mmCIF file of C-alpha atoms in Angstrom:
data_model
loop_
_atom_site.group_PDB
_atom_site.id
_atom_site.type_symbol
_atom_site.label_atom_id
_atom_site.label_comp_id
_atom_site.label_asym_id
_atom_site.label_seq_id
_atom_site.Cartn_x
_atom_site.Cartn_y
_atom_site.Cartn_z
ATOM 1 C CA UNK C 1 -23.153 11.085 18.569
ATOM 2 C CA UNK C 2 -19.950 9.302 17.586
ATOM 3 C CA UNK C 3 -21.787 7.507 14.748
ATOM 4 C CA UNK C 4 -22.993 10.851 13.368
ATOM 5 C CA UNK C 5 -19.439 12.210 13.507
ATOM 6 C CA UNK C 6 -18.071 9.180 11.626
ATOM 7 C CA UNK C 7 -20.826 9.416 8.989
ATOM 8 C CA UNK C 8 -20.097 13.131 8.604
ATOM 9 C CA UNK C 9 -16.392 12.394 8.099
ATOM 10 C CA UNK C 10 -17.229 9.657 5.585
ATOM 11 C CA UNK C 11 -19.464 12.051 3.645
ATOM 12 C CA UNK C 12 -16.746 14.702 3.654
ATOM 13 C CA UNK C 13 -14.246 12.097 2.388
ATOM 14 C CA UNK C 14 -16.427 11.227 -0.626
ATOM 15 C CA UNK C 15 -17.033 14.910 -1.360
ATOM 16 C CA UNK C 16 -13.256 15.364 -1.285
ATOM 17 C CA UNK C 17 -12.849 12.544 -3.837
ATOM 18 C CA UNK C 18 -15.317 14.325 -6.146
ATOM 19 C CA UNK C 19 -13.541 17.656 -5.744
ATOM 20 C CA UNK C 20 -10.108 16.135 -6.548
ATOM 21 C CA UNK C 21 -11.170 15.551 -10.167
ATOM 22 C CA UNK C 22 -12.793 18.983 -10.673
ATOM 23 C CA UNK C 23 -11.048 22.011 -12.199
ATOM 24 C CA UNK C 24 -7.796 20.319 -13.269
ATOM 25 C CA UNK C 25 -4.458 22.080 -12.826
ATOM 26 C CA UNK C 26 -2.516 22.858 -16.049
ATOM 27 C CA UNK C 27 -0.667 19.781 -17.366
ATOM 28 C CA UNK C 28 2.703 21.607 -17.496
ATOM 29 C CA UNK C 29 2.451 22.156 -13.729
ATOM 30 C CA UNK C 30 0.827 18.807 -12.941
ATOM 31 C CA UNK C 31 3.551 16.852 -14.770
ATOM 32 C CA UNK C 32 6.260 18.197 -12.449
ATOM 33 C CA UNK C 33 4.121 17.465 -9.382
ATOM 34 C CA UNK C 34 3.496 13.867 -10.518
ATOM 35 C CA UNK C 35 7.209 13.165 -11.070
ATOM 36 C CA UNK C 36 8.005 14.648 -7.654
ATOM 37 C CA UNK C 37 5.397 12.395 -5.989
ATOM 38 C CA UNK C 38 6.723 9.310 -7.846
ATOM 39 C CA UNK C 39 10.168 10.101 -6.464
ATOM 40 C CA UNK C 40 8.917 10.786 -2.911
ATOM 41 C CA UNK C 41 6.350 7.984 -2.607
ATOM 42 C CA UNK C 42 7.507 5.175 -4.920
ATOM 43 C CA UNK C 43 11.285 5.441 -5.413
ATOM 44 C CA UNK C 44 11.981 6.348 -1.782
ATOM 45 C CA UNK C 45 9.940 3.341 -0.603
ATOM 46 C CA UNK C 46 11.843 0.736 -2.638
ATOM 47 C CA UNK C 47 14.688 0.335 -0.134
ATOM 48 C CA UNK C 48 12.561 -0.535 2.892
ATOM 49 C CA UNK C 49 10.214 -2.718 0.781
ATOM 50 C CA UNK C 50 13.139 -4.721 -0.661
ATOM 51 C CA UNK C 51 14.746 -5.186 2.758
ATOM 52 C CA UNK C 52 11.557 -6.329 4.515
ATOM 53 C CA UNK C 53 10.387 -8.555 1.632
ATOM 54 C CA UNK C 54 13.682 -10.422 1.340
ATOM 55 C CA UNK C 55 13.976 -11.265 5.021
ATOM 56 C CA UNK C 56 10.295 -11.998 5.659
ATOM 57 C CA UNK C 57 10.339 -14.404 2.691
ATOM 58 C CA UNK C 58 13.293 -16.148 4.331
ATOM 59 C CA UNK C 59 11.503 -16.272 7.701
ATOM 60 C CA UNK C 60 8.335 -17.745 6.108
ATOM 61 C CA UNK C 61 10.413 -20.482 4.442
ATOM 62 C CA UNK C 62 12.312 -21.319 7.668
ATOM 63 C CA UNK C 63 9.123 -21.346 9.798
ATOM 64 C CA UNK C 64 7.430 -23.638 7.261
ATOM 65 C CA UNK C 65 10.451 -25.962 7.188
ATOM 66 C CA UNK C 66 10.639 -26.136 10.997
ATOM 67 C CA UNK C 67 6.962 -27.109 11.184
ATOM 68 C CA UNK C 68 7.261 -29.891 8.599
ATOM 69 C CA UNK C 69 8.590 -32.401 11.131
ATOM 70 C CA UNK C 70 6.886 -35.458 9.613
ATOM 71 C CA UNK C 71 9.376 -37.189 7.270
ATOM 72 C CA UNK C 72 6.468 -38.288 5.052
ATOM 73 C CA UNK C 73 5.651 -34.655 4.142
ATOM 74 C CA UNK C 74 7.578 -33.689 0.972
ATOM 75 C CA UNK C 75 10.098 -30.850 1.244
ATOM 76 C CA UNK C 76 8.776 -29.100 -1.874
ATOM 77 C CA UNK C 77 5.847 -27.879 0.264
ATOM 78 C CA UNK C 78 8.258 -25.280 1.699
ATOM 79 C CA UNK C 79 8.448 -23.579 -1.707
ATOM 80 C CA UNK C 80 4.699 -23.919 -2.229
ATOM 81 C CA UNK C 81 3.828 -22.400 1.175
ATOM 82 C CA UNK C 82 6.326 -19.563 0.722
ATOM 83 C CA UNK C 83 4.935 -18.650 -2.702
ATOM 84 C CA UNK C 84 1.319 -18.726 -1.530
ATOM 85 C CA UNK C 85 2.040 -16.681 1.610
ATOM 86 C CA UNK C 86 4.080 -14.046 -0.193
ATOM 87 C CA UNK C 87 1.867 -13.641 -3.285
ATOM 88 C CA UNK C 88 -1.564 -13.801 -1.640
ATOM 89 C CA UNK C 89 -1.077 -11.917 1.622
ATOM 90 C CA UNK C 90 2.389 -10.799 2.607
ATOM 91 C CA UNK C 91 3.349 -8.656 -0.412
ATOM 92 C CA UNK C 92 0.033 -6.885 -1.131
ATOM 93 C CA UNK C 93 -1.372 -6.557 2.406
ATOM 94 C CA UNK C 94 1.509 -6.575 4.901
ATOM 95 C CA UNK C 95 3.635 -4.198 2.807
ATOM 96 C CA UNK C 96 0.614 -1.890 2.349
ATOM 97 C CA UNK C 97 0.150 -1.652 6.133
ATOM 98 C CA UNK C 98 3.840 -0.743 6.465
ATOM 99 C CA UNK C 99 3.431 1.832 3.669
ATOM 100 C CA UNK C 100 0.443 3.283 5.566
ATOM 101 C CA UNK C 101 3.030 4.265 8.171
ATOM 102 C CA UNK C 102 5.724 5.459 5.782
ATOM 103 C CA UNK C 103 3.781 7.025 2.917
ATOM 104 C CA UNK C 104 0.735 7.923 5.001
ATOM 105 C CA UNK C 105 2.595 9.878 7.660
ATOM 106 C CA UNK C 106 4.586 11.711 4.952
ATOM 107 C CA UNK C 107 1.428 12.678 3.018
ATOM 108 C CA UNK C 108 -0.521 13.765 6.128
ATOM 109 C CA UNK C 109 2.356 15.759 7.615
ATOM 110 C CA UNK C 110 3.224 17.506 4.313
ATOM 111 C CA UNK C 111 -0.384 18.543 3.579
ATOM 112 C CA UNK C 112 -1.074 19.271 7.270
ATOM 113 C CA UNK C 113 1.959 21.576 7.422
ATOM 114 C CA UNK C 114 0.656 23.418 4.353
ATOM 115 C CA UNK C 115 -2.713 23.809 6.113
ATOM 116 C CA UNK C 116 -1.062 25.132 9.309
ATOM 117 C CA UNK C 117 1.150 27.599 7.418
ATOM 118 C CA UNK C 118 -1.855 28.758 5.316
ATOM 119 C CA UNK C 119 -0.294 27.701 2.014
ATOM 120 C CA UNK C 120 -3.526 25.888 1.090
ATOM 121 C CA UNK C 121 -5.491 29.104 1.698
ATOM 122 C CA UNK C 122 -3.021 30.928 -0.580
ATOM 123 C CA UNK C 123 -3.657 28.360 -3.356
ATOM 124 C CA UNK C 124 -7.425 28.859 -2.991
ATOM 125 C CA UNK C 125 -7.012 32.672 -3.168
ATOM 126 C CA UNK C 126 -5.058 32.261 -6.434
ATOM 127 C CA UNK C 127 -7.993 30.307 -7.900
ATOM 128 C CA UNK C 128 -6.223 26.919 -7.813
ATOM 129 C CA UNK C 129 -8.208 23.796 -6.892
ATOM 130 C CA UNK C 130 -6.006 22.884 -3.921
ATOM 131 C CA UNK C 131 -7.336 19.308 -3.657
ATOM 132 C CA UNK C 132 -6.549 18.619 -7.307
ATOM 133 C CA UNK C 133 -3.145 20.309 -6.973
ATOM 134 C CA UNK C 134 -2.165 18.382 -3.821
ATOM 135 C CA UNK C 135 -3.919 14.993 -3.992
ATOM 136 C CA UNK C 136 -4.307 14.151 -7.695
ATOM 137 C CA UNK C 137 -0.522 13.808 -8.291
ATOM 138 C CA UNK C 138 -0.333 11.372 -5.372
ATOM 139 C CA UNK C 139 -3.123 9.214 -6.838
ATOM 140 C CA UNK C 140 -1.376 9.136 -10.247
ATOM 141 C CA UNK C 141 2.016 8.388 -8.651
ATOM 142 C CA UNK C 142 0.548 5.482 -6.667
ATOM 143 C CA UNK C 143 -0.709 3.855 -9.879
ATOM 144 C CA UNK C 144 2.899 2.619 -9.936
ATOM 145 C CA UNK C 145 2.407 0.948 -6.551
ATOM 146 C CA UNK C 146 1.773 -2.525 -8.120
ATOM 147 C CA UNK C 147 5.340 -2.256 -9.507
ATOM 148 C CA UNK C 148 6.612 -2.011 -5.892
ATOM 149 C CA UNK C 149 4.473 -4.998 -4.856
ATOM 150 C CA UNK C 150 5.733 -7.027 -7.844
ATOM 151 C CA UNK C 151 9.307 -6.459 -6.634
ATOM 152 C CA UNK C 152 8.202 -7.421 -3.112
ATOM 153 C CA UNK C 153 6.743 -10.723 -4.398
ATOM 154 C CA UNK C 154 9.912 -11.591 -6.297
ATOM 155 C CA UNK C 155 12.244 -10.760 -3.405
ATOM 156 C CA UNK C 156 10.036 -12.572 -0.875
ATOM 157 C CA UNK C 157 10.184 -15.820 -2.869
ATOM 158 C CA UNK C 158 13.880 -15.272 -3.648
ATOM 159 C CA UNK C 159 14.634 -14.744 0.061
ATOM 160 C CA UNK C 160 12.701 -17.930 0.865
ATOM 161 C CA UNK C 161 14.689 -19.870 -1.730
ATOM 162 C CA UNK C 162 18.037 -18.644 -0.356
ATOM 163 C CA UNK C 163 17.061 -19.353 3.265
ATOM 164 C CA UNK C 164 15.716 -22.787 2.379
ATOM 165 C CA UNK C 165 18.504 -23.934 0.058
ATOM 166 C CA UNK C 166 21.495 -22.455 1.900
ATOM 167 C CA UNK C 167 20.046 -23.042 5.376
ATOM 168 C CA UNK C 168 19.882 -26.778 4.675
ATOM 169 C CA UNK C 169 16.089 -27.023 5.023
ATOM 170 C CA UNK C 170 15.513 -28.346 1.489
ATOM 171 C CA UNK C 171 17.322 -28.594 -1.821
ATOM 172 C CA UNK C 172 17.130 -25.822 -4.386
ATOM 173 C CA UNK C 173 15.303 -28.155 -6.802
ATOM 174 C CA UNK C 174 12.661 -29.043 -4.187
ATOM 175 C CA UNK C 175 11.982 -25.387 -3.380
ATOM 176 C CA UNK C 176 11.682 -24.401 -7.052
ATOM 177 C CA UNK C 177 9.410 -27.391 -7.713
ATOM 178 C CA UNK C 178 7.156 -26.289 -4.838
ATOM 179 C CA UNK C 179 7.177 -22.648 -5.986
ATOM 180 C CA UNK C 180 5.986 -23.748 -9.446
ATOM 181 C CA UNK C 181 3.502 -26.376 -8.244
ATOM 182 C CA UNK C 182 -0.241 -25.792 -8.892
ATOM 183 C CA UNK C 183 0.356 -22.174 -9.812
ATOM 184 C CA UNK C 184 -2.895 -20.273 -10.442
ATOM 185 C CA UNK C 185 -2.307 -17.110 -12.555
ATOM 186 C CA UNK C 186 -5.457 -15.471 -11.137
ATOM 187 C CA UNK C 187 -3.733 -15.231 -7.750
ATOM 188 C CA UNK C 188 -1.369 -12.645 -9.259
ATOM 189 C CA UNK C 189 -4.352 -10.760 -10.731
ATOM 190 C CA UNK C 190 -6.096 -10.898 -7.340
ATOM 191 C CA UNK C 191 -2.980 -9.514 -5.619
ATOM 192 C CA UNK C 192 -2.675 -6.609 -8.081
ATOM 193 C CA UNK C 193 -6.404 -5.759 -7.866
ATOM 194 C CA UNK C 194 -5.987 -5.528 -4.082
ATOM 195 C CA UNK C 195 -2.832 -3.479 -4.543
ATOM 196 C CA UNK C 196 -4.526 -0.864 -6.753
ATOM 197 C CA UNK C 197 -7.361 -0.403 -4.253
ATOM 198 C CA UNK C 198 -4.861 -0.185 -1.379
ATOM 199 C CA UNK C 199 -2.933 2.422 -3.421
ATOM 200 C CA UNK C 200 -6.091 4.551 -3.675
ATOM 201 C CA UNK C 201 -6.572 4.274 0.101
ATOM 202 C CA UNK C 202 -2.905 5.141 0.728
ATOM 203 C CA UNK C 203 -3.211 8.273 -1.420
ATOM 204 C CA UNK C 204 -6.579 9.599 -0.239
ATOM 205 C CA UNK C 205 -7.062 8.773 3.470
ATOM 206 C CA UNK C 206 -3.795 10.423 4.670
ATOM 207 C CA UNK C 207 -4.526 13.372 2.328
ATOM 208 C CA UNK C 208 -7.988 13.727 3.865
ATOM 209 C CA UNK C 209 -6.600 13.840 7.427
ATOM 210 C CA UNK C 210 -3.896 16.321 6.440
ATOM 211 C CA UNK C 211 -6.178 18.586 4.400
ATOM 212 C CA UNK C 212 -8.987 18.916 6.957
ATOM 213 C CA UNK C 213 -6.879 19.083 10.116
ATOM 214 C CA UNK C 214 -7.179 22.067 12.441
ATOM 215 C CA UNK C 215 -4.687 23.478 14.913
ATOM 216 C CA UNK C 216 -0.929 23.882 14.957
ATOM 217 C CA UNK C 217 2.249 21.835 14.711
ATOM 218 C CA UNK C 218 1.197 19.428 17.512
ATOM 219 C CA UNK C 219 -2.021 18.571 15.663
ATOM 220 C CA UNK C 220 -0.004 17.676 12.534
ATOM 221 C CA UNK C 221 1.600 14.832 14.501
ATOM 222 C CA UNK C 222 -1.768 13.725 15.873
ATOM 223 C CA UNK C 223 -3.299 13.785 12.384
ATOM 224 C CA UNK C 224 -0.435 11.598 11.086
ATOM 225 C CA UNK C 225 -1.129 9.022 13.805
ATOM 226 C CA UNK C 226 -4.885 9.019 13.175
ATOM 227 C CA UNK C 227 -4.370 8.703 9.407
ATOM 228 C CA UNK C 228 -2.066 5.701 9.919
ATOM 229 C CA UNK C 229 -4.661 3.983 12.118
ATOM 230 C CA UNK C 230 -7.561 4.577 9.730
ATOM 231 C CA UNK C 231 -5.563 3.683 6.616
ATOM 232 C CA UNK C 232 -4.478 0.407 8.247
ATOM 233 C CA UNK C 233 -8.055 -0.362 9.353
ATOM 234 C CA UNK C 234 -9.402 0.296 5.837
ATOM 235 C CA UNK C 235 -6.656 -1.840 4.230
ATOM 236 C CA UNK C 236 -7.454 -4.790 6.526
ATOM 237 C CA UNK C 237 -11.207 -4.354 5.991
ATOM 238 C CA UNK C 238 -10.928 -4.123 2.195
ATOM 239 C CA UNK C 239 -8.530 -7.079 2.234
ATOM 240 C CA UNK C 240 -11.258 -9.189 3.853
ATOM 241 C CA UNK C 241 -13.972 -7.940 1.468
ATOM 242 C CA UNK C 242 -11.869 -8.402 -1.695
ATOM 243 C CA UNK C 243 -10.695 -11.862 -0.628
ATOM 244 C CA UNK C 244 -14.313 -12.880 -0.080
ATOM 245 C CA UNK C 245 -15.397 -11.424 -3.442
ATOM 246 C CA UNK C 246 -12.495 -12.609 -5.601
ATOM 247 C CA UNK C 247 -11.516 -15.926 -3.997
ATOM 248 C CA UNK C 248 -14.578 -16.871 -1.944
#
């Protein structure tokens, strides 16, 4: 019974994706909605992303340094390990899980509130494709999500460099040498491919839970929690699949 319910929800999700791109809203209206979503989802997330990235980069560098107890192991490995950790996993995946909480709960609660207060029904009565009107701007806005992850990568490595150099764990030259050592450009491409797919999940899964929720104000909170859980699960699952496909 539970399997049938999950398959039904999955089918409804894909039908929602199809409907999002049908019957487009006028560009003059859509343009304002897109800029509003960029401000709400991207610009408002920069502060928390910068803060977390900087300090986690520093923690990764310190943890690596503390575990390199053998004097025969070169200190430049601190920079190498920090770069690999931040670029491959921390920035694209860990930040996306955090954004599932921040962005996801905002998207679900805003659309869920519109469902509860019958604003979505009013849009349908006026002949507007409510899914296109509400979800499409979020998808377009989150095309800028790789820009946020790029900043996260830079600040993570920068935080690692500061913690390593000024914490006395290695010299600045050693850290920079390690950060540049055996650099593979495809790792950046891999990270941004993951990021774009995570952005699509961040835009659509919370929207799905907000749009199809039933009940009152209490259910809006429950829908936000469920959307965070499922978005996180999908991000982790797709992270595994994409890593296997692109790096395996």
